[in-house]
Coordinates of C-alpha atoms in Angstrom, one line a residue:
M27 CA -0.1 0.3 0.0
A28 CA 1.5 3.4 -1.1
R29 CA 1.7 5.8 1.8
T30 CA 4.5 8.6 0.6
A31 CA 4.7 10.1 -2.7
L32 CA 7.3 12.5 -4.2
I33 CA 6.2 15.3 -6.7
I34 CA 9.1 16.5 -8.9
S35 CA 7.9 19.5 -10.9
G36 CA 8.7 20.9 -14.2
G37 CA 11.4 23.5 -14.6
A38 CA 14.7 23.3 -16.5
P39 CA 17.4 25.6 -16.0
N40 CA 16.7 25.3 -12.2
A41 CA 16.9 21.5 -12.3
T42 CA 20.0 21.2 -10.2
L43 CA 18.4 22.5 -7.3
T44 CA 16.5 19.0 -7.3
A45 CA 19.4 17.3 -8.2
G46 CA 21.0 18.2 -5.1
A47 CA 17.8 17.7 -3.2
L48 CA 17.7 13.9 -4.5
E49 CA 21.4 13.5 -3.3
A50 CA 20.6 14.4 -0.1
F51 CA 17.7 12.2 -0.1
H52 CA 19.6 9.3 -1.0
E53 CA 22.3 9.9 1.3
L54 CA 19.9 9.9 4.4
G55 CA 17.8 7.3 2.7
I56 CA 14.4 8.7 2.6
H57 CA 11.7 6.1 1.5
V58 CA 8.9 7.0 -0.7
D59 CA 6.6 4.6 -2.3
V60 CA 5.4 6.6 -5.4
I61 CA 7.4 9.3 -7.6
S62 CA 5.3 11.6 -10.0
A63 CA 6.9 13.7 -12.2
A64 CA 6.6 16.1 -15.1
G65 CA 8.8 17.9 -17.9
A66 CA 12.1 17.8 -16.5
G67 CA 11.3 16.6 -13.5
G68 CA 11.0 13.3 -15.0
L69 CA 14.5 13.1 -16.5
L70 CA 15.5 14.1 -12.8
G71 CA 13.1 11.2 -11.4
L72 CA 14.4 8.3 -13.9
M73 CA 18.0 9.9 -13.2
Y74 CA 17.4 8.9 -9.3
I75 CA 15.4 5.7 -9.9
A76 CA 17.8 4.1 -12.5
P77 CA 20.9 5.9 -13.4
K78 CA 22.9 4.4 -15.9
N79 CA 26.0 3.8 -14.1
G80 CA 24.4 2.3 -10.6
D81 CA 25.4 5.4 -8.8
V82 CA 22.7 7.8 -7.8
V83 CA 25.2 10.6 -6.4
S84 CA 27.6 10.6 -9.4
T85 CA 24.4 11.0 -11.8
M86 CA 23.3 13.7 -10.3
R87 CA 26.1 15.5 -9.8
S88 CA 26.8 14.9 -13.7
L89 CA 23.8 17.6 -14.2
K90 CA 26.2 20.3 -12.9
E91 CA 28.2 19.5 -16.4
M92 CA 25.4 21.2 -18.2
G93 CA 26.3 24.6 -17.1
V94 CA 28.3 26.6 -19.5
A95 CA 31.6 28.2 -18.3
D96 CA 30.7 31.7 -17.2
F97 CA 33.1 33.6 -19.4
I98 CA 31.4 32.0 -22.4
Y99 CA 27.8 32.3 -21.1
R100 CA 28.3 36.0 -20.4
A101 CA 29.2 36.6 -24.5
F102 CA 26.8 34.0 -25.5
P103 CA 23.9 33.2 -23.2
V104 CA 23.0 29.9 -24.9
N105 CA 22.9 26.3 -23.6
F106 CA 24.6 24.7 -26.5
K107 CA 25.0 21.5 -24.6
V108 CA 21.4 20.8 -23.9
F109 CA 19.8 22.3 -26.7
H110 CA 21.1 20.7 -30.3
K111 CA 20.3 21.5 -33.9
P112 CA 17.5 19.5 -35.5
G113 CA 17.5 17.4 -38.8
P114 CA 19.2 14.0 -40.0
M115 CA 22.4 15.8 -41.1
A116 CA 22.7 17.0 -37.4
E117 CA 22.4 13.9 -35.9
A118 CA 24.5 11.9 -38.2
Y119 CA 27.2 14.9 -37.3
R120 CA 26.6 14.0 -33.7
Q121 CA 26.8 10.2 -34.6
A122 CA 30.1 10.5 -36.3
L123 CA 31.4 12.9 -33.8
S124 CA 30.5 10.0 -30.7
A125 CA 32.5 7.5 -32.6
N126 CA 35.8 10.2 -32.6
P127 CA 37.7 8.8 -29.5
V128 CA 39.8 12.1 -29.4
L129 CA 36.8 14.3 -29.0
Q130 CA 35.1 11.6 -26.7
M131 CA 38.2 11.8 -24.2
M132 CA 37.6 15.5 -24.1
Q133 CA 34.2 15.6 -23.7
Q134 CA 34.9 13.5 -20.3
W135 CA 37.8 15.3 -19.2
P136 CA 37.2 16.4 -15.6
V137 CA 38.1 20.0 -15.3
T138 CA 38.7 21.7 -11.9
H139 CA 40.0 24.6 -12.8
T140 CA 37.9 27.7 -14.3
L141 CA 40.9 28.3 -17.3
A142 CA 40.0 24.7 -18.3
Q143 CA 36.2 24.6 -18.2
V144 CA 36.6 27.9 -20.9
F145 CA 38.5 25.8 -23.0
K146 CA 36.6 22.7 -22.8
D147 CA 33.3 24.6 -23.4
G148 CA 34.8 26.8 -25.8
A149 CA 35.7 23.9 -28.0
S150 CA 32.4 22.6 -27.5
L151 CA 30.7 25.6 -28.8
A152 CA 33.0 25.5 -32.0
I153 CA 31.7 21.9 -32.5
A154 CA 28.0 23.0 -31.9
S155 CA 28.2 25.7 -34.1
A156 CA 29.7 23.6 -37.3
S157 CA 26.8 21.4 -37.0
P158 CA 24.5 21.3 -40.0
S159 CA 20.9 21.9 -39.3
N160 CA 17.5 21.4 -41.2
L161 CA 16.0 24.5 -39.2
S162 CA 13.4 26.6 -41.4
S163 CA 9.8 28.1 -41.3
D164 CA 8.3 24.7 -41.6
S165 CA 10.2 23.4 -38.8
L166 CA 7.7 22.1 -35.9
G167 CA 10.3 23.1 -33.1
L168 CA 13.7 24.6 -33.0
C169 CA 15.9 21.6 -31.3
A170 CA 16.6 18.3 -31.6
H171 CA 15.1 16.0 -28.7
I172 CA 18.0 15.5 -26.0
P173 CA 20.2 12.9 -27.4
F174 CA 21.8 11.9 -23.9
A175 CA 19.0 10.1 -22.2
E176 CA 20.2 6.9 -22.7
Q177 CA 23.8 7.8 -21.7
I178 CA 22.3 8.4 -18.3
I179 CA 19.6 6.2 -17.7
D180 CA 19.0 2.3 -17.5
F181 CA 15.6 2.3 -19.0
N182 CA 15.5 -1.6 -18.7
A183 CA 16.2 -1.2 -14.9
L184 CA 12.9 0.4 -14.8
Q185 CA 11.2 -3.1 -15.2
E186 CA 13.0 -4.2 -11.8
A187 CA 11.3 -3.3 -8.5
G188 CA 11.5 0.1 -7.1
P189 CA 9.2 2.6 -6.1
D190 CA 6.3 3.2 -8.2
F191 CA 7.3 6.0 -11.0
W192 CA 4.7 8.2 -13.2
L193 CA 5.5 10.4 -15.9
N194 CA 3.0 12.7 -18.0
A195 CA 2.8 14.1 -21.1
Y196 CA -0.2 15.8 -23.2
N197 CA -1.9 14.2 -26.0
L198 CA -2.6 16.6 -28.5
S199 CA -4.5 14.0 -30.9
Q200 CA -6.8 13.0 -28.0
H201 CA -6.6 16.3 -26.0
Q202 CA -6.2 14.5 -22.8
M203 CA -3.2 14.2 -20.2
E204 CA -1.5 10.8 -20.2
N205 CA 0.3 9.3 -17.4
W206 CA 2.7 6.5 -17.8
S207 CA 4.3 3.9 -15.4
R208 CA 7.6 2.9 -14.7
G209 CA 7.1 -0.4 -17.2
Q210 CA 5.7 1.6 -19.6
I211 CA 8.4 4.4 -19.9
D212 CA 11.1 4.1 -22.6
V213 CA 13.3 7.0 -24.3
L214 CA 10.5 8.2 -26.4
H215 CA 7.9 8.4 -23.7
L216 CA 10.7 10.6 -22.0
Q217 CA 11.4 12.3 -25.1
A218 CA 7.3 13.1 -25.0
A219 CA 7.3 14.3 -21.6
L220 CA 10.1 16.9 -22.6
S221 CA 8.7 18.0 -25.7
F222 CA 8.0 21.5 -24.8
P223 CA 6.2 23.5 -27.5
Y224 CA 8.2 25.7 -30.3
L225 CA 11.5 24.3 -28.2
Y226 CA 10.9 20.9 -29.3
P227 CA 8.6 19.0 -32.4
P228 CA 5.7 16.9 -30.5
T229 CA 6.6 13.3 -30.3
E230 CA 4.6 10.9 -31.9
I231 CA 3.8 7.5 -30.2
N232 CA 1.4 5.0 -31.8
G233 CA -0.1 7.6 -34.1
D234 CA -0.7 10.0 -31.6
F235 CA 1.5 13.5 -30.6
Y236 CA 2.7 14.3 -27.3
I237 CA 3.9 17.6 -25.8
E238 CA 5.4 18.3 -22.3
G239 CA 2.7 17.9 -19.5
A240 CA 4.4 20.2 -17.2
A241 CA 3.4 23.0 -20.1
I242 CA -0.3 22.1 -18.9
D243 CA 0.2 20.6 -15.4
C244 CA 3.4 20.7 -13.6
L245 CA 2.8 19.1 -10.6
N246 CA 0.6 16.2 -11.7
F247 CA -1.2 15.9 -8.7
K248 CA -4.9 15.0 -9.9
D249 CA -3.7 11.5 -11.2
L250 CA -1.5 10.6 -8.0
R251 CA -4.6 11.3 -5.9
K252 CA -6.9 9.2 -8.1
N253 CA -4.5 6.3 -8.2
Y254 CA -3.1 6.4 -4.7
P255 CA -6.2 7.4 -2.8
E256 CA -4.5 5.9 0.6
L257 CA -1.9 8.3 0.6
E258 CA -0.8 9.5 3.7
E259 CA 1.9 12.2 2.7
I260 CA 3.2 13.8 -0.5
I261 CA 6.6 15.7 -0.5
V262 CA 6.6 18.2 -3.4
F263 CA 9.9 19.6 -4.9
D264 CA 8.6 22.6 -6.7
L265 CA 11.2 24.4 -8.6
L266 CA 8.5 26.9 -10.1
G267 CA 5.9 28.1 -8.0
A268 CA 7.2 31.3 -6.5
E269 CA 6.5 34.8 -7.8
K270 CA 9.8 36.1 -6.8
L271 CA 11.2 34.2 -10.0
L272 CA 9.7 36.6 -12.1
R273 CA 11.8 39.7 -12.8
K274 CA 12.9 42.0 -15.8
P275 CA 15.1 40.1 -18.5
K276 CA 18.7 40.6 -19.0
N277 CA 18.6 40.3 -22.6
L278 CA 16.7 39.2 -25.7
C279 CA 17.3 35.4 -25.2
D280 CA 16.5 36.1 -21.3
A281 CA 13.3 37.6 -22.5
W282 CA 12.6 34.5 -24.1
V283 CA 13.1 32.9 -21.4
M284 CA 11.1 34.4 -19.2
S285 CA 8.4 34.5 -21.8
I286 CA 8.4 30.6 -21.0
M287 CA 8.6 30.7 -17.6
T288 CA 6.3 33.3 -16.7
P289 CA 3.0 31.4 -17.2
L290 CA 4.5 28.2 -15.8
V291 CA 5.1 30.0 -12.6
E292 CA 1.7 31.0 -12.4
I293 CA 0.5 27.4 -13.4
A294 CA 2.4 25.6 -10.7
R295 CA 1.0 27.9 -7.8
D296 CA -2.3 27.5 -8.8
D297 CA -1.9 23.7 -8.8
I298 CA -0.6 23.7 -5.4
K299 CA -3.6 26.1 -4.4
L300 CA -6.3 23.8 -6.1
F301 CA -4.7 20.5 -4.3
E302 CA -4.4 22.3 -1.2
A303 CA -8.4 23.3 -1.7
L304 CA -9.7 20.0 -3.3
H305 CA -7.5 17.2 -2.7
S306 CA -5.6 17.6 0.7
D307 CA -7.9 16.0 2.7
G308 CA -6.3 13.6 5.2
I309 CA -2.7 14.2 3.4
T310 CA 0.0 16.1 4.8
L311 CA 1.7 18.1 2.2
H312 CA 5.4 18.7 2.7
K313 CA 6.7 21.5 0.3
V314 CA 10.4 21.6 0.5
P315 CA 11.9 25.1 0.4
L316 CA 13.9 24.7 -2.4
I317 CA 13.3 28.0 -4.1
D318 CA 12.9 29.8 -0.5
S319 CA 16.4 28.7 0.2
I320 CA 18.0 30.6 -2.9
A321 CA 19.8 33.8 -1.2
E322 CA 18.0 37.0 -2.6
E323 CA 21.4 38.2 -4.6
H324 CA 21.2 35.1 -6.6
L325 CA 17.5 34.9 -7.7
P326 CA 18.1 36.9 -11.0
D327 CA 20.5 34.1 -11.9
V328 CA 18.1 31.3 -11.4
F329 CA 17.2 30.9 -14.8
D330 CA 20.7 31.1 -16.2
W331 CA 22.6 27.9 -18.0
S332 CA 26.2 29.4 -16.3
R333 CA 28.1 26.7 -14.5
S334 CA 28.5 29.0 -11.5
N335 CA 24.4 29.0 -11.3
M336 CA 24.3 25.3 -11.6
D337 CA 27.0 24.5 -8.9
R338 CA 25.3 26.8 -6.7
L339 CA 21.6 25.9 -6.9
Y340 CA 22.9 22.2 -6.7
Q341 CA 24.3 23.0 -2.9
T342 CA 21.3 24.9 -2.6
G343 CA 19.3 22.3 -3.2
Y344 CA 21.3 19.9 -1.3
G345 CA 21.3 21.8 1.8
A346 CA 17.6 22.7 1.7
A347 CA 16.2 19.0 1.3
K348 CA 19.1 17.8 4.1
R349 CA 17.4 20.4 6.7
Y350 CA 14.1 19.9 5.8
C351 CA 14.1 15.9 6.3
E352 CA 16.1 16.3 9.4
N353 CA 13.5 18.5 10.9
N354 CA 10.2 16.9 9.4
L355 CA 11.0 13.7 7.4
Q356 CA 12.9 11.4 9.9
H357 CA 10.3 8.8 10.0
L358 CA 10.8 8.4 6.1
Y359 CA 14.8 7.0 6.9
K360 CA 15.3 3.5 6.0

C-alpha cells in the first residue's frame, strides 16, 4: 500500500536544485512509495531511480556539467550543451563525433580549473556551431530532442522492483493528459514528456502526438491522488511556484526564457492552491523550500545556464532538502 509520494515538478535551468535535493534524499535514505514527475522532473526522477552507472550521487552531480563556463555564457547566453540543432544531418554529425575517441576523451575530461572549463566549453561551442541543421519556417520545433538520455538512464532497470513512478505528457491528438507507469517508460516516452512547445517538435507515439505535460500540469497532483487514494504524505519539489522568480529580462534570449517561465510559475502556484483546496483531505503536504532557500542576490540568475549558477543551485538544493528532512522527515529514513 502506497503511503508516501514524491512529486518532482517541471523546470529545466533550475533543475540542479532538484538534483542536489535528490542527493540529500539518497544520502539520508528517505523512502517513498511513489514518484510522480512532469517535464524535466521526469528526467531527474529517472536518473534517481535508474542511473545508467548504478551510482545515484555521481549521476545527480553530472547534471552540473550541463552548465556553460561563465566567461562564455556572459558573451553567448545559450546552452549549446542541452539544445542541439535539428535534422537528420545534425544527427549524423553528432553520431560521427561520438565515434571519435579524441573528442570523447575531451568531453569526458574532468576539469576543476576555471580556465580549463572555458577551454573545454569553447571547444564544445565550436563543434556545436559547425553542426548542420534543417531548421526552417516549416520546422515544428527549434531543437533536436535531447540526445543523451540513454547515456545517463538505464531504461531496462525500470522493469525491476522499485518505487512506483509516473510521468505525464499531453496527448495533442486525443486532447487529454496521459500518465505512464515505470514499466511503460522508454526513451521515446521520456522524449514526449520533454517536448515543450516551440523548443521541441511534438513526439509521435502509436500515431498520437505528445507535448510536455508540465506545460499544462507542472505538478501532476490529480492522477496521483486518483491512483493512490490511500496516500498519507506527499513531498513536493516545486521549482516554479514562486512569484519572486519573475523579473525583468537581462537580454533578448533571457526575455524569451522568461516568456516560457512566466506562465509556468502561475500554473505551478495554481496547482498547489487547487490541491490544497480540493484534494488534501487526510494528507500531509511537505513542500521542500528549494526556491525559498536561494539567496536574494542570486534570484536573478536562477534561470541562467552558467556553470556557477548550476553549482550554486545544486548546493542550495542539497542543503535545503537535508535540513528539511532532518527536521520533518526522519520517520521516512530507511
